[in-house]
Every structure is written in C-alpha cells, then in structure tokens.
Amino acid sequence: MTSSQADPSPEPLPGYAHVYSGKVRDLYAPLDASGAPRDDQLLLVASDRLSAFDFILDSPIPDKGAVLTQLSLWWFEQLADVVPNHVVSTDVPPQVAGRAVLVRRLSMLPVECVARAYLTGGGLREYVTDGHVSGVPLPGGLVDGSRLPEPVFTPSTKAPVGEHDQPMPYADVVAAVGERTAERARDLTVAILKRGNEIAADRGILIADTKVEFGLEGDSLVLADEVLTPDSSRFWPADQWEPGHTQPSFDKEFVREWLTSPGSGWDKASGQAPPKLPDDVVERTRAKYVEAYERLTGRTFAP
Ligand code: Q0Z
C-alpha cells in the first residue's frame, strides 16, 4: 500500500543535518566543526507520533518518544552481556532531550531480524497455510496467541516507508550476509527475545515477538536502533493472555478500540485518514506507555 500522507517534516536541529525519517522517528547526522555531516555518528530521535492501522495519527501521545527512548536505553543495559550496542551518548540538544540518542554509525545488515515467542500476525498466517514458520516445522493445534515451544527466528526484508516487510527465507539471509553472520544474527535475536521475556514475565508483560536491527563493526555484530519497545515488539498484558483469539495490545488497545467504535465515525476500510483522538484516549494511551516502562524497569518515569 502506498501512503497518501505527506512526508513528516522533521524539526530543524541546529548542529545536525536531517538524514532520514521513518514513520515515528527521525535520523540526523551531527555536523563537524567545518559544518559538514560526520560520517561516524547518527542522532536517533523518537517523536511522539503514533501509528495505528498503518496511519500516522494526527494526535501525538505526549512523552511517547521519551518513554520509548528511555526503555530502549534500559534494555541495552540489561542486554549488555548478550550483545554490544551502538549507544555513544545521551547528551543531545535540549529540543530532543530524553528522546534522542547519539549512536555509532554502523554498516547495517539488510535484514529485519525478527524472533517470535508466541504465534500471531504473519507468523500465524504462515503456520495455518504451511504448518511451519520461516522454515521451522511447528506442532499441530497451535492457535492465535499460542506460545511456541521455542522462539523462532523469522527474518524479513526491509521495506521502504509505507510498505510492509516481507518474510525472508533464512537461505536469503545467508546469501546476503554470509553463513557466520546469519547464524550469529539469528542466535542473538532469539537470545534477546528470551532474555526480554525472562525479565518481563515477573512484571505482567508478555513479549510476543520483536524486531531488532544489527550493524557490523569489523566482523562483530552490534545491536542498533531501538530494542524491546512497544513499537518494535508486541507487548501483551500477561493477565489477559488467552490463546484462541487476537490478544489485546498493551499500548494501542484504547486507540484501536476507539477508532473501530461507532463513536469515531471512521471506517478503516475507507482509505480516509483517521480522526483526531479524544483527549481521554490520548491520556489513557500515554498512561499505558508509562506503565510498560515503569513495570519493566521498576523505575518511575520522569518526563
Ligand atoms: C537506523 C531508523 C529513522 C531512527 C539507519 N547505528 C546505526 N548506524 C547506521 N544506521 C542506523 C543506525 Cl541505528 C539506522 N535506521 C532506522 C530510521 C529513525 C532509526 F528514521 N536506519
């Protein structure tokens, strides 16, 4: 699907050149003393934008960018014994304080590294048709939301903004990055999701699946981008987990519920942009992001 929405216009940041914008984040390069963009670092800026049903909503969620940035930074620390990461510094311009990270610019693998601990979404569709997911055979009788016997690596292609990632056979990952790097990326992705679920289990959150990105430094893999956030992963409330139907999303449940209710006056099949969210839906959604951060980290979120 090609988006009919205008490109997001990122805020100008003195001392940085805008490089690229995703749906909800922006990438900048720091300028050196001569005013040229540095080629060894990037500034990753998380916005308060929210996507739902493949639209960027007009209503920002206050503090979402800061909550997700702080959560990623906390996970990088929790995962430090599993994988090195790209973080250089959180000393960033005041306009983006708390929601930006200066990182080492890496040579990124051309693969979205996905691991699934529970079956849903595209993995479920593949299982129903073929009985396996990304070439890994699975037992019969699994349903939407079932826990998998072991997390499975289900890589996908990196699609341009506005398009969906496509499943990528493991053999294509090997062809793209070599056998050693493919094995290491697969094992690290699964290890990240396992560690994430070990930590989240005590705290009332299930992490159904997650997408991570790796870069290469020499021939070592480095964890880049964001990690184990609600934007890169499916978080489910553990106390409502009930295989057999679509699980409620930890963060976007109120938004989806309201947008699909008669009260919104919106039809997701219409192709029209969704309406502005009511203030109480914005506030309850903000509270879910903060709740995820506080439950997982045991810290209080300070804006
Ligand atoms: C991340 C993305 C966006 C945020 C490129 N350390 C790195 N080195 C080189 N490239 C990247 C990173 Cl993290 C990189 N992305 C995804 C897009 C905002 C992150 F607009 N793209």
mmCIF file of C-alpha atoms and ligand atoms in Angstrom:
data_model
loop_
_atom_site.group_PDB
_atom_site.id
_atom_site.type_symbol
_atom_site.label_atom_id
_atom_site.label_comp_id
_atom_site.label_asym_id
_atom_site.label_seq_id
_atom_site.Cartn_x
_atom_site.Cartn_y
_atom_site.Cartn_z
ATOM 1 C CA MET A 1 0.000 0.000 0.000
ATOM 2 C CA THR A 2 1.334 3.439 -0.912
ATOM 3 C CA SER A 3 0.698 6.061 1.744
ATOM 4 C CA SER A 4 -1.353 9.066 0.693
ATOM 5 C CA GLN A 5 0.023 11.021 3.629
ATOM 6 C CA ALA A 6 2.579 13.801 3.255
ATOM 7 C CA ASP A 7 6.145 13.082 4.407
ATOM 8 C CA PRO A 8 6.643 14.081 8.006
ATOM 9 C CA SER A 9 8.515 17.363 8.199
ATOM 10 C CA PRO A 10 11.196 16.885 10.843
ATOM 11 C CA GLU A 11 12.066 19.757 13.128
ATOM 12 C CA PRO A 12 15.283 21.599 12.288
ATOM 13 C CA LEU A 13 18.017 20.823 14.835
ATOM 14 C CA PRO A 14 20.914 23.289 14.998
ATOM 15 C CA GLY A 15 24.213 21.430 14.617
ATOM 16 C CA TYR A 16 22.616 18.448 12.855
ATOM 17 C CA ALA A 17 21.635 17.603 9.291
ATOM 18 C CA HIS A 18 18.416 15.681 8.717
ATOM 19 C CA VAL A 19 19.204 12.322 7.063
ATOM 20 C CA TYR A 20 16.003 10.289 7.008
ATOM 21 C CA SER A 21 12.605 9.922 8.629
ATOM 22 C CA GLY A 22 10.703 6.773 9.442
ATOM 23 C CA LYS A 23 7.038 6.732 10.445
ATOM 24 C CA VAL A 24 7.646 7.835 14.002
ATOM 25 C CA ARG A 25 11.395 8.577 14.259
ATOM 26 C CA ASP A 26 13.916 10.848 12.640
ATOM 27 C CA LEU A 27 17.591 10.368 11.902
ATOM 28 C CA TYR A 28 20.168 13.198 11.862
ATOM 29 C CA ALA A 29 23.932 13.419 11.328
ATOM 30 C CA PRO A 30 25.940 15.653 13.696
ATOM 31 C CA LEU A 31 27.819 18.435 11.895
ATOM 32 C CA ASP A 32 31.559 18.724 12.462
ATOM 33 C CA ALA A 33 33.482 21.968 13.156
ATOM 34 C CA SER A 34 33.533 22.799 9.422
ATOM 35 C CA GLY A 35 29.739 22.316 9.145
ATOM 36 C CA ALA A 36 29.997 19.012 7.267
ATOM 37 C CA PRO A 37 27.935 15.977 8.400
ATOM 38 C CA ARG A 38 30.051 13.444 10.340
ATOM 39 C CA ASP A 39 30.122 10.005 8.783
ATOM 40 C CA ASP A 40 30.752 8.069 12.020
ATOM 41 C CA GLN A 41 27.727 9.022 14.162
ATOM 42 C CA LEU A 42 23.956 9.477 13.951
ATOM 43 C CA LEU A 43 21.356 11.070 16.193
ATOM 44 C CA LEU A 44 18.230 8.903 16.550
ATOM 45 C CA VAL A 45 15.237 10.999 17.574
ATOM 46 C CA ALA A 46 11.977 9.396 18.724
ATOM 47 C CA SER A 47 8.857 11.518 18.195
ATOM 48 C CA ASP A 48 5.514 11.373 19.992
ATOM 49 C CA ARG A 49 3.858 10.210 16.763
ATOM 50 C CA LEU A 50 1.709 7.065 16.929
ATOM 51 C CA SER A 51 0.811 4.741 14.098
ATOM 52 C CA ALA A 52 -2.365 2.664 14.046
ATOM 53 C CA PHE A 53 -3.922 0.719 11.182
ATOM 54 C CA ASP A 54 -0.961 1.858 9.049
ATOM 55 C CA PHE A 55 -1.713 5.538 9.532
ATOM 56 C CA ILE A 56 0.287 8.121 11.431
ATOM 57 C CA LEU A 57 -2.359 9.654 13.656
ATOM 58 C CA ASP A 58 -2.812 13.411 13.935
ATOM 59 C CA SER A 59 -2.790 13.179 17.732
ATOM 60 C CA PRO A 60 0.674 12.868 19.258
ATOM 61 C CA ILE A 61 0.997 10.909 22.516
ATOM 62 C CA PRO A 62 2.799 13.190 24.977
ATOM 63 C CA ASP A 63 6.126 11.729 26.167
ATOM 64 C CA LYS A 64 5.879 8.629 23.961
ATOM 65 C CA GLY A 65 9.249 9.380 22.334
ATOM 66 C CA ALA A 66 10.938 9.853 25.705
ATOM 67 C CA VAL A 67 9.360 6.746 27.257
ATOM 68 C CA LEU A 68 10.451 4.545 24.331
ATOM 69 C CA THR A 69 13.947 6.036 24.235
ATOM 70 C CA GLN A 70 14.421 5.501 27.984
ATOM 71 C CA LEU A 71 13.058 1.956 27.712
ATOM 72 C CA SER A 72 15.472 1.095 24.872
ATOM 73 C CA LEU A 73 18.397 2.501 26.860
ATOM 74 C CA TRP A 74 17.379 0.370 29.873
ATOM 75 C CA TRP A 75 17.146 -2.763 27.719
ATOM 76 C CA PHE A 76 20.576 -2.077 26.178
ATOM 77 C CA GLU A 77 21.955 -2.221 29.740
ATOM 78 C CA GLN A 78 20.034 -5.425 30.557
ATOM 79 C CA LEU A 79 21.362 -7.000 27.357
ATOM 80 C CA ALA A 80 24.960 -5.812 27.677
ATOM 81 C CA ASP A 81 26.177 -9.345 28.479
ATOM 82 C CA VAL A 82 24.328 -10.733 25.431
ATOM 83 C CA VAL A 83 25.312 -8.211 22.746
ATOM 84 C CA PRO A 84 27.225 -4.905 22.424
ATOM 85 C CA ASN A 85 25.163 -1.881 21.325
ATOM 86 C CA HIS A 86 25.572 1.304 19.293
ATOM 87 C CA VAL A 87 24.973 3.896 22.049
ATOM 88 C CA VAL A 88 27.543 6.688 22.333
ATOM 89 C CA SER A 89 25.840 9.318 24.472
ATOM 90 C CA THR A 90 22.532 10.749 25.668
ATOM 91 C CA ASP A 91 23.989 14.262 25.701
ATOM 92 C CA VAL A 92 21.735 15.701 22.987
ATOM 93 C CA PRO A 93 20.233 19.081 22.031
ATOM 94 C CA PRO A 94 17.678 20.438 24.552
ATOM 95 C CA GLN A 95 14.819 20.298 21.974
ATOM 96 C CA VAL A 96 15.112 16.482 21.930
ATOM 97 C CA ALA A 97 16.415 15.839 25.462
ATOM 98 C CA GLY A 98 15.293 12.457 26.777
ATOM 99 C CA ARG A 99 14.071 11.233 23.396
ATOM 100 C CA ALA A 100 17.282 11.133 21.379
ATOM 101 C CA VAL A 101 20.448 9.079 21.449
ATOM 102 C CA LEU A 102 23.773 9.673 19.738
ATOM 103 C CA VAL A 103 24.956 6.386 18.215
ATOM 104 C CA ARG A 104 27.859 4.937 16.260
ATOM 105 C CA ARG A 105 27.065 4.791 12.571
ATOM 106 C CA LEU A 106 27.320 1.153 11.554
ATOM 107 C CA SER A 107 27.117 -0.803 8.364
ATOM 108 C CA MET A 108 23.575 -2.165 8.806
ATOM 109 C CA LEU A 109 22.580 -5.700 7.850
ATOM 110 C CA PRO A 110 19.969 -5.534 5.063
ATOM 111 C CA VAL A 111 17.629 -7.712 7.142
ATOM 112 C CA GLU A 112 14.923 -7.096 9.745
ATOM 113 C CA CYS A 113 15.797 -9.630 12.443
ATOM 114 C CA VAL A 114 12.529 -10.896 13.935
ATOM 115 C CA ALA A 115 12.009 -13.529 16.605
ATOM 116 C CA ARG A 116 8.637 -14.885 17.723
ATOM 117 C CA ALA A 117 7.879 -16.455 21.102
ATOM 118 C CA TYR A 118 4.098 -16.519 20.544
ATOM 119 C CA LEU A 119 2.186 -17.155 17.340
ATOM 120 C CA THR A 120 0.181 -14.295 15.778
ATOM 121 C CA GLY A 121 0.107 -11.980 12.772
ATOM 122 C CA GLY A 122 2.140 -13.026 9.748
ATOM 123 C CA GLY A 123 3.675 -15.996 11.592
ATOM 124 C CA LEU A 124 0.203 -17.381 12.342
ATOM 125 C CA ARG A 125 -0.874 -16.964 8.694
ATOM 126 C CA GLU A 126 2.219 -18.858 7.505
ATOM 127 C CA TYR A 127 1.627 -21.643 10.070
ATOM 128 C CA VAL A 128 -2.034 -22.055 9.061
ATOM 129 C CA THR A 129 -1.121 -22.432 5.356
ATOM 130 C CA ASP A 130 2.145 -24.394 5.610
ATOM 131 C CA GLY A 131 2.445 -25.840 9.157
ATOM 132 C CA HIS A 132 5.774 -24.104 9.607
ATOM 133 C CA VAL A 133 7.114 -20.611 10.224
ATOM 134 C CA SER A 134 10.173 -19.390 8.359
ATOM 135 C CA GLY A 135 11.079 -22.987 7.503
ATOM 136 C CA VAL A 136 10.797 -24.209 11.117
ATOM 137 C CA PRO A 137 8.222 -27.004 11.492
ATOM 138 C CA LEU A 138 5.789 -26.482 14.387
ATOM 139 C CA PRO A 139 3.471 -28.876 16.260
ATOM 140 C CA GLY A 140 -0.175 -29.088 15.155
ATOM 141 C CA GLY A 141 -3.057 -27.443 17.032
ATOM 142 C CA LEU A 142 -1.490 -24.031 17.612
ATOM 143 C CA VAL A 143 -3.873 -21.042 17.548
ATOM 144 C CA ASP A 144 -3.636 -17.231 17.593
ATOM 145 C CA GLY A 145 -1.649 -16.367 20.712
ATOM 146 C CA SER A 146 -0.168 -19.834 21.370
ATOM 147 C CA ARG A 147 3.252 -19.903 22.993
ATOM 148 C CA LEU A 148 5.812 -21.554 20.717
ATOM 149 C CA PRO A 149 7.892 -24.454 22.095
ATOM 150 C CA GLU A 150 10.992 -22.309 21.439
ATOM 151 C CA PRO A 151 11.324 -18.793 19.965
ATOM 152 C CA VAL A 152 11.745 -18.896 16.187
ATOM 153 C CA PHE A 153 13.845 -16.563 14.004
ATOM 154 C CA THR A 154 11.613 -15.186 11.216
ATOM 155 C CA PRO A 155 13.674 -12.595 9.324
ATOM 156 C CA SER A 156 12.061 -10.161 6.907
ATOM 157 C CA THR A 157 13.138 -7.794 4.177
ATOM 158 C CA LYS A 158 13.442 -4.077 4.929
ATOM 159 C CA ALA A 159 10.593 -2.455 3.055
ATOM 160 C CA PRO A 160 10.585 1.257 2.162
ATOM 161 C CA VAL A 161 8.400 3.516 4.382
ATOM 162 C CA GLY A 162 4.728 2.898 3.599
ATOM 163 C CA GLU A 163 5.273 -0.691 2.504
ATOM 164 C CA HIS A 164 5.197 -3.847 4.590
ATOM 165 C CA ASP A 165 8.211 -6.026 5.324
ATOM 166 C CA GLN A 166 8.108 -9.393 3.550
ATOM 167 C CA PRO A 167 9.198 -12.693 5.121
ATOM 168 C CA MET A 168 12.765 -13.552 4.030
ATOM 169 C CA PRO A 169 13.830 -17.186 3.775
ATOM 170 C CA TYR A 170 16.830 -17.943 6.024
ATOM 171 C CA ALA A 171 18.759 -19.021 2.907
ATOM 172 C CA ASP A 172 18.362 -15.459 1.566
ATOM 173 C CA VAL A 173 19.785 -14.071 4.825
ATOM 174 C CA VAL A 174 22.805 -16.374 4.408
ATOM 175 C CA ALA A 175 23.183 -15.246 0.784
ATOM 176 C CA ALA A 176 23.039 -11.574 1.859
ATOM 177 C CA VAL A 177 25.390 -11.589 4.877
ATOM 178 C CA GLY A 178 27.224 -14.922 4.869
ATOM 179 C CA GLU A 179 26.645 -18.041 6.962
ATOM 180 C CA ARG A 180 28.602 -16.956 10.048
ATOM 181 C CA THR A 181 26.884 -13.572 10.349
ATOM 182 C CA ALA A 182 23.452 -15.057 9.595
ATOM 183 C CA GLU A 183 23.854 -17.656 12.374
ATOM 184 C CA ARG A 184 25.080 -15.059 14.820
ATOM 185 C CA ALA A 185 22.217 -12.633 13.975
ATOM 186 C CA ARG A 186 19.697 -15.474 14.360
ATOM 187 C CA ASP A 187 21.103 -16.655 17.696
ATOM 188 C CA LEU A 188 21.376 -13.112 19.078
ATOM 189 C CA THR A 189 17.821 -12.196 18.021
ATOM 190 C CA VAL A 190 16.443 -15.267 19.789
ATOM 191 C CA ALA A 191 18.640 -14.632 22.861
ATOM 192 C CA ILE A 192 17.379 -11.012 23.070
ATOM 193 C CA LEU A 193 13.732 -12.131 22.986
ATOM 194 C CA LYS A 194 14.376 -14.892 25.561
ATOM 195 C CA ARG A 195 16.124 -12.527 27.964
ATOM 196 C CA GLY A 196 13.361 -9.955 27.357
ATOM 197 C CA ASN A 197 10.645 -12.462 28.255
ATOM 198 C CA GLU A 198 12.547 -13.735 31.321
ATOM 199 C CA ILE A 199 12.631 -10.185 32.653
ATOM 200 C CA ALA A 200 9.101 -9.202 31.531
ATOM 201 C CA ALA A 201 7.491 -12.414 32.874
ATOM 202 C CA ASP A 202 7.689 -11.272 36.526
ATOM 203 C CA ARG A 203 6.259 -7.897 35.543
ATOM 204 C CA GLY A 204 2.975 -8.816 33.897
ATOM 205 C CA ILE A 205 4.025 -8.374 30.265
ATOM 206 C CA LEU A 206 4.469 -10.981 27.533
ATOM 207 C CA ILE A 207 6.642 -10.098 24.566
ATOM 208 C CA ALA A 208 5.063 -11.994 21.684
ATOM 209 C CA ASP A 209 7.657 -11.063 19.097
ATOM 210 C CA THR A 210 10.310 -8.484 18.391
ATOM 211 C CA LYS A 211 12.240 -6.901 15.554
ATOM 212 C CA VAL A 212 15.859 -5.844 16.002
ATOM 213 C CA GLU A 213 18.499 -4.417 13.716
ATOM 214 C CA PHE A 214 22.184 -5.209 13.745
ATOM 215 C CA GLY A 215 25.140 -3.378 12.320
ATOM 216 C CA LEU A 216 28.645 -4.612 11.675
ATOM 217 C CA GLU A 217 31.763 -3.175 13.242
ATOM 218 C CA GLY A 218 34.635 -5.064 11.644
ATOM 219 C CA ASP A 219 33.105 -8.523 11.706
ATOM 220 C CA SER A 220 31.313 -8.189 15.049
ATOM 221 C CA LEU A 221 27.562 -7.673 15.260
ATOM 222 C CA VAL A 222 26.355 -4.663 17.216
ATOM 223 C CA LEU A 223 22.734 -4.165 18.328
ATOM 224 C CA ALA A 224 21.460 -0.919 16.792
ATOM 225 C CA ASP A 225 18.239 1.072 16.561
ATOM 226 C CA GLU A 226 15.691 0.517 19.348
ATOM 227 C CA VAL A 227 15.167 -2.668 21.330
ATOM 228 C CA LEU A 228 12.169 -4.339 23.018
ATOM 229 C CA THR A 229 9.898 -1.315 22.869
ATOM 230 C CA PRO A 230 6.165 -1.455 22.138
ATOM 231 C CA ASP A 231 6.957 -0.022 18.660
ATOM 232 C CA SER A 232 9.390 -2.820 17.774
ATOM 233 C CA SER A 233 7.645 -5.644 19.643
ATOM 234 C CA ARG A 234 4.174 -6.915 20.510
ATOM 235 C CA PHE A 235 3.618 -6.423 24.246
ATOM 236 C CA TRP A 236 0.623 -8.269 25.693
ATOM 237 C CA PRO A 237 -0.866 -7.919 29.205
ATOM 238 C CA ALA A 238 0.013 -11.310 30.786
ATOM 239 C CA ASP A 239 -3.158 -11.466 32.901
ATOM 240 C CA GLN A 240 -5.345 -11.297 29.783
ATOM 241 C CA TRP A 241 -3.390 -13.842 27.728
ATOM 242 C CA GLU A 242 -5.845 -16.361 26.295
ATOM 243 C CA PRO A 243 -4.812 -18.244 23.148
ATOM 244 C CA GLY A 244 -7.557 -18.653 20.532
ATOM 245 C CA HIS A 245 -8.190 -15.051 19.586
ATOM 246 C CA THR A 246 -6.350 -11.796 18.899
ATOM 247 C CA GLN A 247 -4.671 -10.634 22.114
ATOM 248 C CA PRO A 248 -5.194 -7.049 23.282
ATOM 249 C CA SER A 249 -2.196 -4.830 22.598
ATOM 250 C CA PHE A 250 -0.582 -3.457 25.770
ATOM 251 C CA ASP A 251 -0.152 0.048 24.346
ATOM 252 C CA LYS A 252 -2.595 0.581 21.463
ATOM 253 C CA GLU A 253 -5.726 -1.121 22.774
ATOM 254 C CA PHE A 254 -7.649 2.088 23.601
ATOM 255 C CA VAL A 255 -6.720 3.658 20.260
ATOM 256 C CA ARG A 256 -7.815 0.628 18.238
ATOM 257 C CA GLU A 257 -10.961 0.181 20.291
ATOM 258 C CA TRP A 258 -11.991 3.819 19.832
ATOM 259 C CA LEU A 259 -11.064 4.052 16.124
ATOM 260 C CA THR A 260 -13.129 0.936 15.335
ATOM 261 C CA SER A 261 -16.087 2.010 17.521
ATOM 262 C CA PRO A 262 -19.142 3.737 16.012
ATOM 263 C CA GLY A 263 -18.250 6.813 18.095
ATOM 264 C CA SER A 264 -15.198 7.580 15.944
ATOM 265 C CA GLY A 265 -17.268 7.762 12.754
ATOM 266 C CA TRP A 266 -14.281 6.251 10.890
ATOM 267 C CA ASP A 267 -14.162 3.182 8.653
ATOM 268 C CA LYS A 268 -10.690 1.671 8.443
ATOM 269 C CA ALA A 269 -11.562 0.256 5.016
ATOM 270 C CA SER A 270 -12.387 3.737 3.691
ATOM 271 C CA GLY A 271 -8.785 4.764 2.950
ATOM 272 C CA GLN A 272 -9.567 8.053 4.724
ATOM 273 C CA ALA A 273 -7.211 9.378 7.392
ATOM 274 C CA PRO A 274 -8.412 8.528 10.896
ATOM 275 C CA PRO A 275 -9.917 11.346 13.001
ATOM 276 C CA LYS A 276 -8.176 13.075 15.899
ATOM 277 C CA LEU A 277 -8.281 11.037 19.101
ATOM 278 C CA PRO A 278 -10.382 12.244 22.046
ATOM 279 C CA ASP A 279 -8.270 13.614 24.923
ATOM 280 C CA ASP A 280 -9.133 10.708 27.232
ATOM 281 C CA VAL A 281 -7.916 8.154 24.649
ATOM 282 C CA VAL A 282 -4.652 10.107 24.284
ATOM 283 C CA GLU A 283 -4.251 10.282 28.069
ATOM 284 C CA ARG A 284 -5.041 6.584 28.655
ATOM 285 C CA THR A 285 -2.628 5.594 25.858
ATOM 286 C CA ARG A 286 0.129 7.764 27.329
ATOM 287 C CA ALA A 287 -0.518 6.032 30.671
ATOM 288 C CA LYS A 288 -0.023 2.590 29.033
ATOM 289 C CA TYR A 289 3.403 3.569 27.643
ATOM 290 C CA VAL A 290 4.413 4.907 31.046
ATOM 291 C CA GLU A 291 3.019 1.758 32.711
ATOM 292 C CA ALA A 292 5.070 -0.503 30.404
ATOM 293 C CA TYR A 293 8.214 1.492 31.198
ATOM 294 C CA GLU A 294 7.586 1.523 34.958
ATOM 295 C CA ARG A 295 6.583 -2.147 35.198
ATOM 296 C CA LEU A 296 9.558 -3.356 33.188
ATOM 297 C CA THR A 297 12.251 -1.118 34.638
ATOM 298 C CA GLY A 298 10.912 -0.725 38.191
ATOM 299 C CA ARG A 299 11.756 2.972 37.758
ATOM 300 C CA THR A 300 9.389 5.952 37.884
ATOM 301 C CA PHE A 301 9.084 7.740 34.555
ATOM 302 C CA ALA A 302 10.184 11.362 34.995
ATOM 303 C CA PRO A 303 9.317 13.473 31.916
HETATM 304 C C1 Q0Z B 1 18.770 3.016 11.821
HETATM 305 C C2 Q0Z B 1 15.825 4.435 11.780
HETATM 306 C C3 Q0Z B 1 14.808 6.577 11.430
HETATM 307 C C4 Q0Z B 1 15.591 6.028 13.556
HETATM 308 C C5 Q0Z B 1 19.516 3.504 9.825
HETATM 309 N N1 Q0Z B 1 23.689 2.863 14.378
HETATM 310 C C6 Q0Z B 1 23.195 2.993 13.114
HETATM 311 N N2 Q0Z B 1 24.042 3.069 12.075
HETATM 312 C C7 Q0Z B 1 23.585 3.221 10.813
HETATM 313 N N3 Q0Z B 1 22.281 3.273 10.535
HETATM 314 C C8 Q0Z B 1 21.355 3.182 11.511
HETATM 315 C C9 Q0Z B 1 21.797 3.049 12.848
HETATM 316 CL CL1 Q0Z B 1 20.727 2.915 14.168
HETATM 317 C C10 Q0Z B 1 19.942 3.228 11.113
HETATM 318 N N4 Q0Z B 1 17.732 3.188 10.985
HETATM 319 C C11 Q0Z B 1 16.307 3.090 11.293
HETATM 320 C C12 Q0Z B 1 15.217 5.327 10.926
HETATM 321 C C13 Q0Z B 1 14.972 6.914 12.715
HETATM 322 C C14 Q0Z B 1 16.004 4.780 13.086
HETATM 323 F F1 Q0Z B 1 14.250 7.465 10.620
HETATM 324 N N5 Q0Z B 1 18.153 3.480 9.790
#
